[in-house]
């Protein structure tokens, strides 16, 4: 257990390149912008950067619709810029991790253009073509099938119409995908985040399902996620690409049942880690990516997290996260509405950096960035927010209510540009930013927080450095504490009798806790300047360490 791999001992930083740093004034971020911020990331203490897709793309889904797997989108720069990023990152002991989007391509990919041109071209069955459609609903809303006049057939798209699903049954398709991944390995990337992988295998028979909505459709997720036989494809993927490299793989795997985890991760599995969403999807129905905001209890959040910690205790490794480019900002999502964002960000940062696994920090989370609430759906760029808005209207909700749902769950919440300083456009661009800058940027930005020793940024730096040198936080078991408490999130990390305790008050009231649970341990860190043992002030988080350790 002590032989942890490099990626088990460091935090990973996720960058949404379009929103990170623009060096040209065009209003969107680029690779040189990322390179220019490597010192900032080194100081934060991250050992890897996961880049969401930077390949050529029509940007219908902001890069998750790829039209060439082995090139760089010109808006991000050139391959030379990418090589420079790899080298400069390496000089700072940081690896670059690529996003593989292999369930689908863009409808502008040369493979699809050829495939759609006729029923008898060499790539005719590189995608999923059928004479008749089923009643499956795509993840972004509407039918998952689109009619193609050239072939007189429908093609399947699990996501947007412009994201046709690849046919993994065809060995030539798999070969082409594996070759593309190997191209990036040759460049020295440190691993892969693998997109939407549970959808690559389709059922043998395509049948209508029982509708789960007012549109008469059924979620494609319910009909196709984790179809039997999928692991054969994935083992081949592992053999042909992942094996023999000192890299990590983390797969986005909606729909993998807890009991199947050992087949997916760990020594007998395929990936090193799986992004599992139960703790961030407490207000969603299975397979949905939007919701009417519903209340969840702290005990449910704790249970979801404890389940993942337990499931990965002996199998695989847990990628700890509260935010990514598809989720609202965690401060708004997990803490009460009137919360002080600084205290709230430190609570979630503490849990993120003290649980067992590899922490994934999403850009801006280390500053405590928060959600936006724009006053019209037109202002939203995210294809899924627009789809969600339509679904809400079709279900009979008013425009105001539909917009309220979008505010709550829009992916644009996490995609507003990174806030670097208090100058115009938060120092992100000299031009017009592609999405509006959050209006709190004068207070919440990297430069201001760098200079403030009590900032969220400096708290993340301190805790991340502490974690990197703490045997207990790196190796220790996860032990649930106060499991039934609806106010306090508490747990311990333990290596034999050496322990670190974490207690966080998720409410706006003062609460008390039984001090016996802390043994002989002593307070070491928190988000208030003073702390009284046995009491947690509103949104207070504390770390205690066993005196013997
Ligand atoms: C998951 C990605 O995280 C999301 O941003 C994207 O829209 C879908 N997969 C489709 O690729």
Coordinates of C-alpha atoms and ligand atoms in Angstrom, one line a residue:
X1 CA 0.0 0.0 0.0
X2 CA 2.9 2.3 0.7
X3 CA 4.0 2.0 -2.9
X4 CA 1.6 4.6 -4.2
X5 CA 2.0 5.6 -7.8
X6 CA 2.8 9.3 -8.7
X7 CA -0.8 10.1 -9.5
X8 CA -2.0 8.7 -6.1
X9 CA 0.2 11.2 -4.3
X10 CA -0.7 14.4 -6.0
X11 CA -3.8 16.5 -6.8
X12 CA -5.0 16.9 -10.4
X13 CA -6.1 20.3 -11.7
X14 CA -8.9 20.4 -14.3
X15 CA -8.7 23.1 -17.0
X16 CA -11.5 24.1 -19.3
X17 CA -9.2 25.7 -21.8
X18 CA -11.8 28.0 -23.4
X19 CA -12.2 29.7 -20.1
X20 CA -8.8 29.6 -18.6
X21 CA -6.5 32.3 -20.1
X22 CA -6.5 34.1 -23.4
X23 CA -3.2 35.4 -24.8
X24 CA -4.5 36.8 -28.1
X25 CA -7.5 39.0 -27.2
X26 CA -10.0 36.8 -29.1
X27 CA -12.1 36.2 -26.0
X28 CA -11.4 32.5 -25.6
X29 CA -8.5 30.8 -23.8
X30 CA -5.6 29.1 -25.5
X31 CA -2.6 26.8 -24.8
X32 CA -0.1 29.6 -24.4
X33 CA -2.4 30.9 -21.7
X34 CA -2.2 27.7 -19.9
X35 CA 1.6 27.6 -20.2
X36 CA 1.8 31.1 -18.8
X37 CA 0.0 30.0 -15.7
X38 CA 2.1 26.9 -14.9
X39 CA 3.9 28.7 -12.1
X40 CA 0.6 29.4 -10.4
X41 CA -0.4 25.7 -10.7
X42 CA 3.0 24.6 -9.4
X43 CA 2.5 26.8 -6.4
X44 CA -0.9 25.2 -5.8
X45 CA 0.9 21.9 -5.7
X46 CA -0.7 20.0 -8.5
X47 CA 1.1 17.2 -10.3
X48 CA -1.2 16.8 -13.3
X49 CA -3.5 18.9 -15.5
X50 CA -6.5 17.4 -17.1
X51 CA -7.4 19.4 -20.2
X52 CA -10.9 19.1 -21.5
X53 CA -10.8 18.6 -25.3
X54 CA -8.5 20.9 -27.3
X55 CA -8.9 19.1 -30.6
X56 CA -10.4 20.6 -33.8
X57 CA -14.2 21.0 -33.2
X58 CA -17.2 22.9 -34.5
X59 CA -17.8 23.6 -30.7
X60 CA -21.4 22.6 -30.6
X61 CA -20.6 21.0 -27.3
X62 CA -17.5 23.1 -26.7
X63 CA -15.0 20.5 -27.9
X64 CA -16.7 17.3 -27.0
X65 CA -17.7 17.2 -30.7
X66 CA -14.3 16.3 -32.2
X67 CA -13.6 16.5 -35.9
X68 CA -9.9 15.4 -35.7
X69 CA -8.4 13.3 -32.9
X70 CA -4.8 14.1 -33.6
X71 CA -4.6 17.8 -34.1
X72 CA -5.2 21.0 -32.1
X73 CA -8.1 23.4 -32.7
X74 CA -6.7 26.6 -34.1
X75 CA -8.5 28.7 -31.5
X76 CA -6.3 27.0 -28.9
X77 CA -3.0 27.4 -30.9
X78 CA -0.8 24.9 -32.7
X79 CA 0.8 21.6 -32.1
X80 CA 4.1 23.5 -31.3
X81 CA 2.2 25.3 -28.5
X82 CA 1.1 21.9 -27.2
X83 CA 4.6 20.5 -27.3
X84 CA 5.8 23.6 -25.5
X85 CA 3.1 23.1 -22.8
X86 CA 4.2 19.5 -22.3
X87 CA 7.9 20.5 -21.9
X88 CA 7.2 23.5 -19.7
X89 CA 4.9 21.5 -17.5
X90 CA 7.4 18.7 -17.3
X91 CA 10.0 21.2 -16.1
X92 CA 7.7 21.9 -13.2
X93 CA 6.9 18.2 -12.5
X94 CA 3.4 18.5 -13.9
X95 CA 1.9 16.0 -16.5
X96 CA -0.7 16.8 -19.1
X97 CA -3.7 14.5 -19.2
X98 CA -5.9 14.4 -22.4
X99 CA -9.6 13.9 -22.7
X100 CA -10.6 11.0 -25.0
X101 CA -14.1 11.4 -26.4
X102 CA -14.6 8.0 -28.0
X103 CA -18.3 7.3 -27.8
X104 CA -18.9 9.8 -30.6
X105 CA -17.3 12.3 -33.0
X106 CA -18.5 15.5 -34.5
X107 CA -20.8 15.2 -37.5
X108 CA -18.0 17.2 -39.3
X109 CA -15.4 14.5 -38.7
X110 CA -14.1 13.1 -42.0
X111 CA -15.1 9.6 -40.9
X112 CA -18.7 10.7 -40.5
X113 CA -18.8 12.7 -43.7
X114 CA -17.7 9.6 -45.5
X115 CA -20.0 7.3 -43.6
X116 CA -23.1 9.4 -44.3
X117 CA -22.3 9.8 -48.0
X118 CA -23.7 6.4 -49.1
X119 CA -24.6 2.9 -47.7
X120 CA -21.6 1.3 -49.5
X121 CA -18.6 3.5 -48.8
X122 CA -15.6 2.0 -46.9
X123 CA -16.7 3.7 -43.6
X124 CA -20.4 2.9 -44.1
X125 CA -20.7 1.1 -40.8
X126 CA -18.3 3.2 -38.7
X127 CA -21.4 4.7 -37.0
X128 CA -24.7 3.3 -35.9
X129 CA -27.2 3.4 -38.8
X130 CA -30.7 1.9 -38.7
X131 CA -33.7 2.0 -41.1
X132 CA -36.0 2.6 -38.2
X133 CA -35.7 4.6 -35.0
X134 CA -36.5 3.7 -31.5
X135 CA -38.1 6.0 -28.8
X136 CA -34.8 6.8 -27.2
X137 CA -34.2 10.3 -25.8
X138 CA -30.8 11.8 -26.2
X139 CA -29.0 13.0 -23.1
X140 CA -29.4 16.6 -24.2
X141 CA -33.1 16.2 -25.0
X142 CA -35.2 15.2 -28.1
X143 CA -34.9 12.0 -30.1
X144 CA -31.5 10.2 -30.1
X145 CA -31.9 9.5 -33.8
X146 CA -31.4 11.8 -36.8
X147 CA -32.5 11.1 -40.3
X148 CA -29.8 11.3 -43.0
X149 CA -31.3 11.9 -46.5
X150 CA -28.2 10.7 -48.3
X151 CA -28.5 7.2 -46.9
X152 CA -32.3 7.2 -46.2
X153 CA -31.4 6.0 -42.7
X154 CA -31.2 7.2 -39.1
X155 CA -28.0 7.6 -37.1
X156 CA -27.8 7.3 -33.3
X157 CA -26.5 10.2 -31.2
X158 CA -26.4 9.7 -27.5
X159 CA -25.7 13.4 -27.0
X160 CA -26.3 16.2 -29.5
X161 CA -27.5 15.7 -33.1
X162 CA -24.0 16.8 -34.2
X163 CA -22.4 14.1 -32.1
X164 CA -23.0 10.8 -34.0
X165 CA -22.1 7.6 -32.0
X166 CA -19.2 5.5 -33.3
X167 CA -19.7 1.8 -34.0
X168 CA -17.2 0.0 -31.7
X169 CA -18.3 -3.4 -33.0
X170 CA -16.2 -2.5 -36.1
X171 CA -12.5 -3.5 -35.4
X172 CA -11.3 -0.7 -37.8
X173 CA -13.0 1.9 -35.7
X174 CA -11.3 0.5 -32.5
X175 CA -7.9 0.5 -34.3
X176 CA -8.3 4.1 -35.4
X177 CA -9.3 5.2 -31.9
X178 CA -6.4 3.3 -30.2
X179 CA -3.9 4.7 -32.7
X180 CA -5.1 8.3 -31.9
X181 CA -4.6 7.7 -28.2
X182 CA -1.1 6.2 -28.8
X183 CA -0.3 9.4 -30.8
X184 CA -0.7 11.4 -27.6
X185 CA 1.2 8.9 -25.5
X186 CA 4.2 9.3 -27.8
X187 CA 4.1 13.0 -27.1
X188 CA 4.5 12.2 -23.4
X189 CA 1.1 12.8 -21.9
X190 CA 0.5 11.6 -18.4
X191 CA -2.8 9.9 -18.9
X192 CA -6.3 10.1 -20.1
X193 CA -9.7 11.1 -18.8
X194 CA -12.1 9.0 -20.9
X195 CA -15.5 10.5 -21.8
X196 CA -18.9 8.9 -21.6
X197 CA -17.4 5.4 -21.9
X198 CA -20.4 3.5 -20.6
X199 CA -22.2 4.2 -23.8
X200 CA -19.8 2.6 -26.4
X201 CA -21.5 -0.8 -26.5
X202 CA -25.1 -0.9 -27.8
X203 CA -27.6 -3.6 -27.1
X204 CA -27.8 -6.5 -29.7
X205 CA -31.4 -5.5 -30.4
X206 CA -32.7 -2.0 -30.6
X207 CA -36.1 -1.9 -29.0
X208 CA -38.4 0.8 -27.7
X209 CA -38.4 1.3 -24.0
X210 CA -41.1 2.2 -21.5
X211 CA -41.3 6.0 -21.7
X212 CA -40.1 7.9 -18.6
X213 CA -41.3 11.4 -19.6
X214 CA -44.2 13.4 -21.2
X215 CA -42.5 13.2 -24.6
X216 CA -43.1 9.5 -25.0
X217 CA -39.4 8.9 -25.0
X218 CA -37.1 7.0 -22.7
X219 CA -33.6 8.1 -21.8
X220 CA -30.9 6.5 -24.0
X221 CA -28.9 6.1 -20.8
X222 CA -31.4 3.6 -19.5
X223 CA -31.4 1.7 -22.7
X224 CA -27.7 1.5 -23.4
X225 CA -25.4 2.3 -20.4
X226 CA -22.9 -0.4 -19.5
X227 CA -24.4 -3.0 -21.9
X228 CA -23.1 -6.5 -21.4
X229 CA -19.9 -7.2 -23.4
X230 CA -18.6 -3.6 -23.0
X231 CA -15.7 -4.8 -20.9
X232 CA -14.3 -6.9 -23.8
X233 CA -13.8 -3.7 -25.7
X234 CA -12.3 -2.0 -22.8
X235 CA -9.8 -4.7 -22.0
X236 CA -8.7 -4.5 -25.6
X237 CA -8.3 -0.7 -25.2
X238 CA -6.2 -1.3 -22.1
X239 CA -4.0 -3.8 -23.8
X240 CA -3.5 -1.7 -26.9
X241 CA -3.1 1.7 -25.2
X242 CA -2.8 2.0 -21.5
X243 CA -0.6 -1.0 -20.5
X244 CA 3.2 -0.5 -20.3
X245 CA 2.9 3.3 -19.7
X246 CA 3.4 5.1 -16.4
X247 CA 0.1 7.0 -16.8
X248 CA -3.3 7.1 -15.1
X249 CA -6.7 6.6 -16.6
X250 CA -9.9 8.0 -15.2
X251 CA -13.2 7.2 -16.9
X252 CA -16.5 9.0 -16.8
X253 CA -18.7 6.1 -16.0
X254 CA -22.3 6.9 -15.4
X255 CA -24.3 3.7 -14.9
X256 CA -21.7 1.3 -13.5
X257 CA -23.3 -0.6 -10.6
X258 CA -21.4 -0.6 -7.3
X259 CA -21.1 -4.4 -7.3
X260 CA -19.5 -4.3 -10.8
X261 CA -16.8 -1.8 -9.8
X262 CA -14.0 -4.4 -9.4
X263 CA -14.5 -5.3 -13.1
X264 CA -14.0 -1.7 -14.1
X265 CA -11.1 -0.5 -11.8
X266 CA -8.2 -1.9 -10.0
X267 CA -5.9 -4.8 -10.8
X268 CA -8.6 -6.9 -12.6
X269 CA -10.3 -3.9 -14.0
X270 CA -9.6 -1.6 -16.9
X271 CA -9.2 1.9 -15.5
X272 CA -7.3 3.3 -12.6
X273 CA -10.2 5.4 -11.4
X274 CA -13.8 6.0 -12.3
X275 CA -15.7 9.2 -11.9
X276 CA -18.8 8.1 -10.1
X277 CA -21.5 10.8 -9.7
X278 CA -23.8 9.7 -6.9
X279 CA -22.6 12.4 -4.5
X280 CA -23.0 15.3 -7.0
X281 CA -26.2 14.0 -8.5
X282 CA -28.3 13.8 -5.3
X283 CA -31.0 15.9 -7.0
X284 CA -31.1 14.0 -10.3
X285 CA -33.1 11.0 -11.4
X286 CA -31.1 8.1 -12.9
X287 CA -29.6 9.1 -16.2
X288 CA -30.9 12.6 -16.2
X289 CA -28.5 15.5 -16.5
X290 CA -31.0 18.2 -15.4
X291 CA -33.4 18.4 -12.6
X292 CA -35.9 20.4 -10.8
X293 CA -34.0 21.4 -7.7
X294 CA -35.0 19.0 -5.0
X295 CA -33.8 18.9 -1.4
X296 CA -31.3 16.4 -0.3
X297 CA -30.0 15.6 3.2
X298 CA -26.5 15.8 4.5
X299 CA -26.7 12.1 5.5
X300 CA -27.4 11.2 1.9
X301 CA -24.2 13.1 0.8
X302 CA -22.2 11.5 3.5
X303 CA -23.6 8.0 2.6
X304 CA -22.8 8.5 -1.1
X305 CA -19.2 9.5 -0.4
X306 CA -18.7 6.8 2.2
X307 CA -19.9 4.2 -0.3
X308 CA -17.3 5.3 -2.8
X309 CA -14.6 5.4 -0.2
X310 CA -15.5 1.9 0.9
X311 CA -15.9 0.5 -2.7
X312 CA -12.4 1.7 -3.6
X313 CA -10.8 0.6 -0.4
X314 CA -9.5 -2.6 -1.9
X315 CA -10.3 -2.1 -5.6
X316 CA -9.0 0.8 -7.6
X317 CA -8.6 4.3 -6.4
X318 CA -11.1 7.1 -5.9
X319 CA -11.0 10.4 -7.9
X320 CA -12.3 12.9 -5.3
X321 CA -14.2 15.8 -6.8
X322 CA -17.0 18.2 -6.1
X323 CA -16.8 20.3 -9.3
X324 CA -16.1 19.8 -13.0
X325 CA -17.2 21.6 -16.2
X326 CA -20.6 19.9 -16.2
X327 CA -21.6 20.8 -12.7
X328 CA -22.6 23.9 -10.8
X329 CA -20.1 25.5 -8.5
X330 CA -19.9 23.4 -5.3
X331 CA -20.2 26.4 -2.9
X332 CA -23.7 27.0 -4.3
X333 CA -24.7 23.4 -4.7
X334 CA -23.7 21.9 -1.3
X335 CA -24.0 24.7 1.2
X336 CA -27.1 26.8 2.3
X337 CA -28.0 29.8 0.1
X338 CA -26.9 32.5 2.4
X339 CA -23.5 31.0 3.1
X340 CA -20.3 33.0 3.2
X341 CA -18.6 31.7 0.0
X342 CA -15.1 31.9 1.5
X343 CA -16.1 29.7 4.5
X344 CA -18.1 27.4 2.3
X345 CA -15.2 27.0 -0.3
X346 CA -12.9 26.1 2.6
X347 CA -15.3 23.5 3.9
X348 CA -15.5 21.7 0.5
X349 CA -11.7 22.2 -0.1
X350 CA -10.9 20.6 3.2
X351 CA -13.0 17.5 2.5
X352 CA -11.6 17.3 -1.1
X353 CA -8.1 17.4 0.1
X354 CA -8.4 15.1 3.1
X355 CA -10.4 12.1 1.8
X356 CA -8.7 9.0 0.4
X357 CA -8.0 9.2 -3.3
X358 CA -6.7 11.7 -5.8
X359 CA -8.3 15.1 -5.4
X360 CA -9.4 16.8 -8.7
X361 CA -9.5 20.6 -8.3
X362 CA -11.6 22.3 -11.0
X363 CA -10.3 25.7 -12.2
X364 CA -11.6 28.5 -10.0
X365 CA -12.6 26.1 -7.2
X366 CA -9.4 27.1 -5.4
X367 CA -10.6 30.7 -5.5
X368 CA -14.1 29.9 -4.3
X369 CA -15.8 30.9 -7.6
X370 CA -19.6 30.8 -7.5
X371 CA -22.6 30.3 -9.8
X372 CA -24.0 32.9 -12.1
X373 CA -27.8 33.6 -12.7
X374 CA -28.4 35.3 -16.1
X375 CA -31.8 36.8 -16.8
X376 CA -32.5 35.1 -20.1
X377 CA -31.9 31.7 -21.6
X378 CA -30.5 33.5 -24.7
X379 CA -27.5 34.4 -22.6
X380 CA -26.6 30.7 -21.9
X381 CA -24.2 29.1 -24.3
X382 CA -24.4 25.5 -22.9
X383 CA -26.3 23.2 -25.3
X384 CA -27.6 21.1 -22.3
X385 CA -29.0 24.2 -20.4
X386 CA -30.9 25.1 -23.5
X387 CA -32.2 21.6 -23.9
X388 CA -33.2 21.5 -20.2
X389 CA -35.0 24.8 -20.6
X390 CA -37.1 23.4 -23.5
X391 CA -37.9 20.2 -21.5
X392 CA -39.1 22.3 -18.6
X393 CA -41.4 24.4 -20.8
X394 CA -42.7 21.2 -22.5
X395 CA -43.5 19.8 -19.1
X396 CA -45.6 22.8 -18.3
X397 CA -43.3 25.0 -16.2
X398 CA -43.3 28.8 -16.7
X399 CA -40.4 30.5 -18.3
X400 CA -39.4 31.9 -14.9
X401 CA -39.4 28.5 -13.3
X402 CA -37.5 26.9 -16.3
X403 CA -34.9 29.6 -16.0
X404 CA -34.6 29.0 -12.2
X405 CA -33.8 25.4 -12.9
X406 CA -31.1 26.5 -15.4
X407 CA -29.6 28.8 -12.7
X408 CA -29.5 25.9 -10.4
X409 CA -27.9 23.4 -12.6
X410 CA -26.4 25.0 -15.8
X411 CA -23.0 23.9 -16.9
X412 CA -22.2 27.5 -17.7
X413 CA -22.0 28.1 -13.9
X414 CA -18.6 26.4 -14.0
X415 CA -17.6 27.8 -17.4
X416 CA -17.4 31.5 -16.8
X417 CA -13.8 32.7 -17.4
X418 CA -11.2 32.2 -14.7
X419 CA -10.7 35.2 -12.5
X420 CA -7.0 36.2 -12.5
X421 CA -7.0 39.7 -11.1
X422 CA -9.2 42.7 -10.5
X423 CA -8.5 44.5 -13.9
X424 CA -11.0 44.5 -16.7
X425 CA -12.3 41.1 -17.7
X426 CA -10.6 39.7 -14.6
X427 CA -7.3 39.6 -16.6
X428 CA -8.7 36.7 -18.6
X429 CA -8.7 38.4 -22.0
X430 CA -7.9 41.8 -23.6
X431 CA -10.9 41.3 -25.9
X432 CA -14.6 40.4 -25.3
X433 CA -14.9 37.2 -23.2
X434 CA -16.9 34.4 -24.8
X435 CA -19.0 34.1 -21.6
X436 CA -19.6 37.0 -19.2
X437 CA -17.1 37.3 -16.4
X438 CA -18.7 36.7 -13.0
X439 CA -19.5 40.1 -11.3
X440 CA -17.7 39.2 -8.1
X441 CA -14.2 39.1 -9.8
X442 CA -12.9 42.2 -8.1
X443 CA -12.9 40.3 -4.8
X444 CA -12.7 36.7 -6.0
X445 CA -9.5 36.5 -8.1
X446 CA -6.1 34.9 -8.0
X447 CA -4.0 38.1 -7.5
X448 CA -6.1 39.4 -4.6
X449 CA -6.2 36.0 -3.0
X450 CA -2.5 35.5 -3.4
X451 CA -1.9 38.6 -1.3
X452 CA -4.4 37.6 1.4
X453 CA -3.1 35.0 3.9
X454 CA -6.7 34.1 4.8
X455 CA -7.9 33.6 1.3
X456 CA -9.4 30.4 -0.2
X457 CA -6.4 30.1 -2.5
X458 CA -3.9 30.2 0.3
X459 CA -6.0 27.7 2.3
X460 CA -5.9 25.3 -0.7
X461 CA -2.2 25.7 -1.1
X462 CA -1.5 25.1 2.6
X463 CA -3.8 22.1 2.9
X464 CA -2.5 20.5 -0.4
X465 CA 1.1 20.8 0.8
X466 CA 0.1 19.3 4.1
X467 CA -1.6 16.4 2.3
X468 CA 1.4 15.7 0.1
X469 CA 3.5 15.1 3.2
X470 CA 1.0 13.4 5.4
X471 CA 1.2 9.6 5.6
X472 CA -2.2 9.5 7.2
X473 CA -3.9 11.5 4.4
X474 CA -2.2 9.6 1.6
X475 CA -2.5 6.1 2.9
X476 CA -5.0 6.1 5.7
X477 CA -8.3 4.3 5.8
X478 CA -11.5 6.3 5.8
X479 CA -13.7 6.0 8.9
X480 CA -17.2 7.5 9.1
X481 CA -18.1 9.5 12.1
X482 CA -21.4 11.0 13.3
X483 CA -23.0 9.1 10.4
X484 CA -26.6 10.1 11.3
X485 CA -25.9 13.7 12.1
X486 CA -27.7 16.1 9.6
X487 CA -25.5 19.1 10.4
X488 CA -22.0 17.8 10.6
X489 CA -19.9 16.0 8.0
X490 CA -17.3 14.1 10.0
X491 CA -14.7 11.4 9.3
X492 CA -11.3 10.2 10.3
X493 CA -8.4 9.0 8.3
X494 CA -6.3 6.4 10.1
X495 CA -3.0 4.5 9.8
X496 CA -3.2 2.2 12.7
X497 CA -3.6 4.4 15.8
X498 CA -2.4 7.5 14.0
X499 CA -5.4 9.6 13.0
X500 CA -6.6 12.8 11.5
X501 CA -10.2 14.0 12.1
X502 CA -12.2 16.3 9.9
X503 CA -15.4 17.9 11.1
X504 CA -17.5 20.4 9.1
X505 CA -20.6 22.2 10.0
X506 CA -22.8 22.4 6.9
X507 CA -25.3 24.7 8.5
X508 CA -25.6 28.4 9.3
X509 CA -26.2 27.7 13.0
X510 CA -23.7 26.9 15.8
X511 CA -23.7 23.2 16.5
X512 CA -22.1 21.0 19.1
X513 CA -20.5 17.5 18.9
X514 CA -19.3 14.9 21.4
X515 CA -15.6 15.6 22.0
X516 CA -15.0 11.9 22.9
X517 CA -14.9 11.1 19.2
X518 CA -11.7 13.1 18.9
X519 CA -9.7 10.9 21.4
X520 CA -6.6 12.8 22.6
X521 CA -6.2 14.6 19.3
X522 CA -5.4 18.3 19.0
X523 CA -6.8 21.0 16.7
X524 CA -4.4 21.8 13.8
X525 CA -6.3 23.8 11.2
X526 CA -9.6 25.4 10.4
X527 CA -11.5 28.2 8.6
X528 CA -12.0 30.4 11.7
X529 CA -9.2 32.1 13.6
X530 CA -10.2 30.6 16.9
X531 CA -11.9 27.3 17.7
X532 CA -13.7 25.9 20.8
X533 CA -13.5 22.2 21.2
X534 CA -17.0 20.6 21.1
X535 CA -18.5 23.5 19.2
X536 CA -18.7 24.3 15.5
X537 CA -19.6 27.8 14.5
X538 CA -21.7 28.4 11.3
X539 CA -19.8 26.8 8.4
X540 CA -16.8 26.0 10.5
X541 CA -14.5 23.2 9.4
X542 CA -11.7 21.8 11.6
X543 CA -8.9 19.3 11.4
X544 CA -7.6 17.5 14.5
X545 CA -4.6 15.2 14.7
X546 CA -4.0 12.4 17.2
X547 CA -1.3 13.6 19.6
X548 CA 0.6 10.3 19.3
X549 CA 1.1 10.7 15.5
Ligands
LIG1 C1 -19.4 14.3 -20.8 C2 -18.6 15.6 -20.8 O1 -18.1 15.9 -19.6 C3 -19.7 16.6 -21.3 O2 -19.2 17.9 -21.1 C4 -20.1 16.3 -22.7 O3 -21.1 17.2 -23.1 C5 -20.6 14.9 -22.8 N1 -19.8 13.9 -22.1 C6 -20.6 14.5 -24.3 O4 -19.3 14.2 -24.7

